[in-house]
GROMACS .gro file of C-alpha atoms in nm:
model
  299
    1MET     CA    1   6.183  12.502   4.347
    2THR     CA    2   6.249  12.152   4.305
    3ASN     CA    3   5.865  11.922   4.319
    4GLN     CA    4   5.849  11.654   4.598
    5ILE     CA    5   5.982  11.334   4.409
    6SER     CA    6   6.061  10.956   4.473
    7LEU     CA    7   6.347  10.973   4.666
    8GLY     CA    8   6.460  10.618   4.683
    9GLY     CA    9   6.159  10.472   4.924
   10SER     CA   10   6.231  10.507   5.269
   11PHE     CA   11   6.416  10.314   5.576
   12THR     CA   12   6.342  10.349   5.984
   13PHE     CA   13   6.628  10.307   6.134
   14PRO     CA   14   6.637  10.019   6.431
   15GLY     CA   15   6.507  10.091   6.730
   16THR     CA   16   6.407  10.390   6.695
   17SER     CA   17   6.053  10.559   6.501
   18MET     CA   18   6.291  10.753   6.244
   19THR     CA   19   6.174  10.707   5.857
   20VAL     CA   20   6.389  10.936   5.635
   21ASN     CA   21   6.356  10.882   5.271
   22ARG     CA   22   6.700  10.663   5.129
   23MET     CA   23   6.829  10.992   4.919
   24GLY     CA   24   6.964  11.274   5.195
   25TYR     CA   25   7.159  11.490   5.170
   26GLY     CA   26   7.512  11.578   5.319
   27ALA     CA   27   7.634  11.918   5.443
   28MET     CA   28   7.981  11.943   5.376
   29GLN     CA   29   8.006  12.105   5.114
   30LEU     CA   30   7.793  12.384   5.221
   31ALA     CA   31   8.173  12.547   5.425
   32GLY     CA   32   8.412  12.718   5.179
   33PRO     CA   33   8.712  12.542   4.969
   34HIS     CA   34   8.863  12.275   5.163
   35VAL     CA   35   8.555  12.278   5.419
   36TRP     CA   36   8.696  12.585   5.603
   37GLY     CA   37   8.550  12.891   5.643
   38PRO     CA   38   8.212  13.003   5.505
   39PRO     CA   39   8.101  12.950   5.178
   40ARG     CA   40   8.149  13.214   4.913
   41ASP     CA   41   7.758  13.252   4.894
   42VAL     CA   42   7.591  13.197   5.226
   43ASP     CA   43   7.235  13.264   5.007
   44ALA     CA   44   7.324  13.017   4.773
   45ALA     CA   45   7.429  12.743   5.020
   46ILE     CA   46   7.061  12.853   5.228
   47THR     CA   47   6.845  12.777   4.855
   48VAL     CA   48   7.013  12.525   4.843
   49LEU     CA   49   6.937  12.320   5.221
   50ARG     CA   50   6.581  12.493   5.147
   51GLU     CA   51   6.541  12.337   4.857
   52ALA     CA   52   6.665  12.003   4.892
   53ILE     CA   53   6.425  12.013   5.214
   54GLU     CA   54   6.114  12.147   5.023
   55ALA     CA   55   6.185  11.813   4.758
   56GLY     CA   56   6.118  11.612   4.987
   57VAL     CA   57   6.507  11.506   5.175
   58ASN     CA   58   6.451  11.453   5.553
   59HIS     CA   59   6.794  11.306   5.643
   60ILE     CA   60   7.125  11.560   5.706
   61ASP     CA   61   7.437  11.450   5.733
   62THR     CA   62   7.661  11.727   5.891
   63SER     CA   63   7.947  11.784   6.166
   64ASP     CA   64   8.054  12.103   6.325
   65PHE     CA   65   8.414  12.033   6.264
   66TYR     CA   66   8.339  12.117   5.907
   67GLY     CA   67   8.419  12.496   5.880
   68PRO     CA   68   8.443  12.454   6.148
   69HIS     CA   69   8.100  12.505   6.255
   70VAL     CA   70   8.001  12.661   5.969
   71THR     CA   71   7.793  12.421   5.835
   72ASN     CA   72   7.565  12.348   6.098
   73GLN     CA   73   7.537  12.722   6.170
   74ILE     CA   74   7.423  12.742   5.787
   75ILE     CA   75   7.178  12.456   5.867
   76LYS     CA   76   6.991  12.590   6.175
   77GLN     CA   77   7.006  12.971   5.970
   78ALA     CA   78   6.821  12.779   5.709
   79LEU     CA   79   6.609  12.554   5.892
   80HIS     CA   80   6.548  12.631   6.249
   81PRO     CA   81   6.268  12.604   6.334
   82TYR     CA   82   6.321  12.238   6.203
   83ARG     CA   83   6.037  12.035   6.045
   84ASP     CA   84   5.877  11.752   6.176
   85GLY     CA   85   6.045  11.404   6.099
   86LEU     CA   86   6.353  11.605   5.957
   87VAL     CA   87   6.671  11.389   6.095
   88ILE     CA   88   6.978  11.546   6.144
   89VAL     CA   89   7.281  11.312   6.199
   90THR     CA   90   7.625  11.477   6.270
   91LYS     CA   91   7.950  11.377   6.351
   92VAL     CA   92   8.233  11.381   6.636
   93GLY     CA   93   8.620  11.229   6.687
   94ALA     CA   94   8.757  11.479   6.480
   95ARG     CA   95   8.856  11.863   6.521
   96ARG     CA   96   9.007  12.128   6.275
   97GLY     CA   97   9.389  12.236   6.289
   98ASP     CA   98   9.472  12.602   6.230
   99ASP     CA   99   9.613  12.504   5.910
  100LYS     CA  100   9.329  12.297   5.845
  101SER     CA  101   9.443  11.980   5.913
  102TRP     CA  102   9.197  11.747   6.037
  103ILE     CA  103   9.237  11.586   6.375
  104HIS     CA  104   9.158  11.298   6.592
  105ALA     CA  105   8.967  11.459   6.872
  106LEU     CA  106   8.881  11.137   7.103
  107SER     CA  107   8.963  11.239   7.421
  108PRO     CA  108   8.659  11.243   7.662
  109GLN     CA  109   8.712  11.600   7.690
  110GLU     CA  110   8.689  11.651   7.343
  111LEU     CA  111   8.407  11.403   7.268
  112THR     CA  112   8.191  11.641   7.485
  113ASP     CA  113   8.269  11.910   7.363
  114GLY     CA  114   8.205  11.821   7.021
  115VAL     CA  115   7.831  11.705   7.096
  116HIS     CA  116   7.797  12.039   7.282
  117ASP     CA  117   7.975  12.254   7.016
  118ASN     CA  118   7.685  12.015   6.742
  119LEU     CA  119   7.364  12.099   7.028
  120ARG     CA  120   7.464  12.482   7.032
  121ASN     CA  121   7.516  12.589   6.667
  122LEU     CA  122   7.232  12.310   6.531
  123CYS     CA  123   7.017  12.487   6.807
  124LEU     CA  124   6.920  12.180   6.894
  125ASP     CA  125   6.812  11.997   7.278
  126ALA     CA  126   6.972  11.671   7.159
  127LEU     CA  127   7.083  11.518   6.847
  128ASP     CA  128   6.923  11.269   6.648
  129VAL     CA  129   7.225  11.064   6.557
  130VAL     CA  130   7.573  11.145   6.652
  131ASN     CA  131   7.818  10.917   6.455
  132LEU     CA  132   8.146  10.853   6.619
  133ARG     CA  133   8.462  10.915   6.352
  134VAL     CA  134   8.746  10.671   6.424
  135GLY     CA  135   9.048  10.532   6.183
  136GLY     CA  136   9.196  10.684   5.933
  137ILE     CA  137   9.135  10.915   5.616
  138MET     CA  138   8.990  10.656   5.409
  139GLY     CA  139   8.959  10.324   5.632
  140PRO     CA  140   8.936  10.175   5.927
  141SER     CA  141   9.207  10.172   6.163
  142GLU     CA  142   9.293   9.890   6.425
  143GLY     CA  143   9.195   9.888   6.759
  144SER     CA  144   8.929   9.930   7.024
  145ILE     CA  145   8.678  10.234   7.035
  146GLU     CA  146   8.570  10.103   7.354
  147GLU     CA  147   8.669  10.447   7.548
  148PRO     CA  148   8.558  10.676   7.254
  149LEU     CA  149   8.242  10.478   7.242
  150THR     CA  150   8.178  10.494   7.632
  151VAL     CA  151   8.186  10.847   7.621
  152LEU     CA  152   7.905  10.873   7.385
  153ALA     CA  153   7.669  10.615   7.531
  154GLU     CA  154   7.679  10.872   7.886
  155LEU     CA  155   7.580  11.138   7.689
  156LYS     CA  156   7.288  10.949   7.508
  157ARG     CA  157   7.193  10.809   7.866
  158GLN     CA  158   7.179  11.175   7.966
  159GLY     CA  159   6.975  11.289   7.640
  160LEU     CA  160   7.215  11.463   7.452
  161ILE     CA  161   7.196  11.202   7.208
  162ARG     CA  162   6.893  10.983   7.098
  163HIS     CA  163   7.075  10.770   6.877
  164LEU     CA  164   7.429  10.646   6.780
  165GLY     CA  165   7.642  10.552   6.504
  166LEU     CA  166   7.974  10.457   6.384
  167SER     CA  167   8.184  10.581   6.112
  168ASN     CA  168   8.511  10.486   5.932
  169VAL     CA  169   8.487  10.136   6.136
  170SER     CA  170   8.554   9.752   6.082
  171PRO     CA  171   8.292   9.436   6.153
  172GLY     CA  172   8.471   9.368   6.526
  173GLN     CA  173   8.504   9.731   6.598
  174LEU     CA  174   8.069   9.755   6.526
  175ALA     CA  175   8.063   9.395   6.731
  176GLU     CA  176   8.271   9.553   7.019
  177ALA     CA  177   8.026   9.871   7.005
  178GLN     CA  178   7.677   9.701   7.002
  179ALA     CA  179   7.825   9.501   7.327
  180ILE     CA  180   7.843   9.864   7.435
  181THR     CA  181   7.506  10.026   7.328
  182GLU     CA  182   7.267   9.998   7.009
  183ILE     CA  183   7.441  10.116   6.699
  184VAL     CA  184   7.200  10.233   6.446
  185CYS     CA  185   7.404  10.324   6.152
  186ILE     CA  186   7.728  10.229   5.980
  187GLN     CA  187   7.933  10.573   5.744
  188ASN     CA  188   8.236  10.421   5.553
  189LEU     CA  189   8.368  10.488   5.225
  190TYR     CA  190   8.208  10.280   4.999
  191ASN     CA  191   8.104  10.364   4.615
  192VAL     CA  192   8.047  10.177   4.278
  193ALA     CA  193   8.475  10.211   4.305
  194GLN     CA  194   8.577  10.113   4.650
  195ARG     CA  195   8.398   9.785   4.760
  196SER     CA  196   8.558   9.651   5.048
  197ASP     CA  197   8.302   9.718   5.215
  198ASP     CA  198   8.058   9.417   5.033
  199ALA     CA  199   8.030   9.182   5.297
  200PHE     CA  200   8.002   9.402   5.581
  201ILE     CA  201   7.698   9.591   5.365
  202GLU     CA  202   7.523   9.218   5.376
  203ASP     CA  203   7.572   9.170   5.787
  204LEU     CA  204   7.458   9.525   5.797
  205ALA     CA  205   7.136   9.485   5.613
  206ALA     CA  206   7.033   9.138   5.800
  207GLN     CA  207   7.045   9.319   6.109
  208GLY     CA  208   6.839   9.610   6.003
  209ILE     CA  209   7.105   9.889   6.027
  210ALA     CA  210   7.162  10.200   5.783
  211TYR     CA  211   7.460  10.167   5.610
  212VAL     CA  212   7.588  10.549   5.490
  213PRO     CA  213   7.855  10.554   5.223
  214PHE     CA  214   8.053  10.869   5.242
  215PHE     CA  215   8.208  10.969   4.926
  216PRO     CA  216   7.964  10.792   4.674
  217LEU     CA  217   8.072  11.001   4.415
  218GLY     CA  218   8.452  10.982   4.471
  219GLY     CA  219   8.526  11.189   4.741
  220PHE     CA  220   8.653  11.597   4.570
  221THR     CA  221   8.812  11.365   4.235
  222PRO     CA  222   8.490  11.229   4.098
  223LEU     CA  223   8.482  10.873   3.975
  224GLN     CA  224   8.610  10.817   3.654
  225SER     CA  225   8.527  10.507   3.476
  226SER     CA  226   8.516  10.401   3.096
  227LYS     CA  227   8.213  10.077   3.209
  228LEU     CA  228   8.048  10.379   3.414
  229ASP     CA  229   8.061  10.657   3.132
  230ALA     CA  230   7.903  10.357   2.868
  231ALA     CA  231   7.627  10.248   3.128
  232ALA     CA  232   7.524  10.667   3.150
  233ALA     CA  233   7.511  10.716   2.772
  234SER     CA  234   7.328  10.384   2.772
  235LEU     CA  235   7.060  10.527   2.989
  236GLN     CA  236   7.066  10.841   2.885
  237PHE     CA  237   7.208  10.991   3.282
  238THR     CA  238   7.494  11.161   3.404
  239PRO     CA  239   7.757  10.906   3.518
  240MET     CA  240   7.723  11.008   3.874
  241GLN     CA  241   7.326  10.992   3.868
  242VAL     CA  242   7.437  10.567   3.788
  243ALA     CA  243   7.661  10.571   4.016
  244LEU     CA  244   7.366  10.719   4.271
  245ALA     CA  245   7.144  10.500   4.134
  246TRP     CA  246   7.336  10.223   4.179
  247LEU     CA  247   7.412  10.210   4.565
  248LEU     CA  248   7.024  10.255   4.625
  249GLN     CA  249   6.993   9.949   4.419
  250ARG     CA  250   7.246   9.786   4.603
  251SER     CA  251   7.072   9.729   4.923
  252PRO     CA  252   6.734   9.818   5.070
  253ASN     CA  253   6.966   9.938   5.394
  254MET     CA  254   7.176  10.169   5.202
  255LEU     CA  255   7.094  10.533   5.302
  256LEU     CA  256   7.273  10.794   5.031
  257ILE     CA  257   7.384  11.162   5.140
  258PRO     CA  258   7.520  11.338   4.825
  259GLY     CA  259   7.646  11.670   4.847
  260THR     CA  260   7.636  11.973   4.663
  261SER     CA  261   7.661  12.360   4.724
  262SER     CA  262   7.463  12.429   4.374
  263THR     CA  263   7.124  12.374   4.321
  264GLY     CA  264   7.154  12.227   3.967
  265HIS     CA  265   7.319  11.924   4.148
  266LEU     CA  266   7.119  11.887   4.365
  267ARG     CA  267   6.816  11.834   4.111
  268GLU     CA  268   7.064  11.606   3.951
  269ASN     CA  269   7.140  11.430   4.232
  270LEU     CA  270   6.768  11.377   4.321
  271LYS     CA  271   6.667  11.323   4.009
  272ALA     CA  272   6.894  10.968   3.997
  273ALA     CA  273   6.663  10.795   4.282
  274SER     CA  274   6.422  10.767   4.006
  275LEU     CA  275   6.643  10.553   3.768
  276GLN     CA  276   6.594  10.178   3.786
  277ILE     CA  277   6.884  10.038   3.625
  278PRO     CA  278   6.828   9.724   3.442
  279VAL     CA  279   6.965   9.393   3.531
  280GLU     CA  280   7.263   9.382   3.254
  281ILE     CA  281   7.389   9.694   3.341
  282ILE     CA  282   7.389   9.617   3.670
  283ALA     CA  283   7.578   9.343   3.612
  284GLU     CA  284   7.837   9.559   3.415
  285LEU     CA  285   7.864   9.817   3.717
  286ASP     CA  286   7.910   9.540   3.947
  287SER     CA  287   8.239   9.435   3.703
  288ILE     CA  288   8.420   9.797   3.818
  289SER     CA  289   8.666   9.771   4.031
  290ALA     CA  290   8.929  10.055   4.115
  291GLY     CA  291   9.165   9.979   3.894
  292ASP     CA  292   8.901  10.007   3.621
  293ARG     CA  293   8.893  10.415   3.694
  294THR     CA  294   9.076  10.627   3.455
  295GLY     CA  295   9.119  10.856   3.757
  296ASP     CA  296   9.194  10.786   4.108
  297SER     CA  297   8.914  10.884   4.413
  298ALA     CA  298   9.055  11.117   4.708
  299LEU     CA  299   8.898  11.278   5.012
   0.00000   0.00000   0.00000
């Protein structure tokens, strides 16, 4: 069992009483290969979740289209009834095809069904935070998000959702959303090598809105960089631990949700929150660009 450790300090979602430790956990990898079907070892997945909670993690990111349904059912099996203070953030706006593809699901009926699927499989009366997932595979797409967000805002008014966030959006889409409802978090692609949201993060920090990078370690193809490797060797941490610590030091509104199905990797990820990277090494890491990587990130 992991001892309670520092998890990067805390953050309170704007306009809420929800305060979470900045190092959280992403549940996507609890499903089977390609985020499809059950994991090879359900008991091991349950162990990972329970160890994360015992270590102090109180922010879990999930979705009912992981599996589909699988990760939420495992979360329920492992953790229900949920510990006071645990914040479960889910997302809607996609579904899985029979061929394991990822398909937009943004019609009013699909969004409503998605919310009810999350409620049922997590065994909750209301969802803490629901992120509206839009855009392409790796980044935002142009266009209005008013129609799907209005559906979720109505479900929030009905009491099925407590708070709303957005995933894979641009600053302009955030501004459009804020004219409809309060937004407490943004979840976009960002890591030490993929930094197109730098200015967006600064704006969100000024507003007190959480920024939650997905694929903080590069996705299914881990980050690879000679500068990251050199920093890791100097600090005597792994490159992935340094990449997570860099994110925590990047901005105080940054919340991390690295995922894993391994207790060993979980412990490594959580230990990254204790690393304070010296200023001179931060400067080296800040200079990493996509072109510096020796391997490409992938969804």
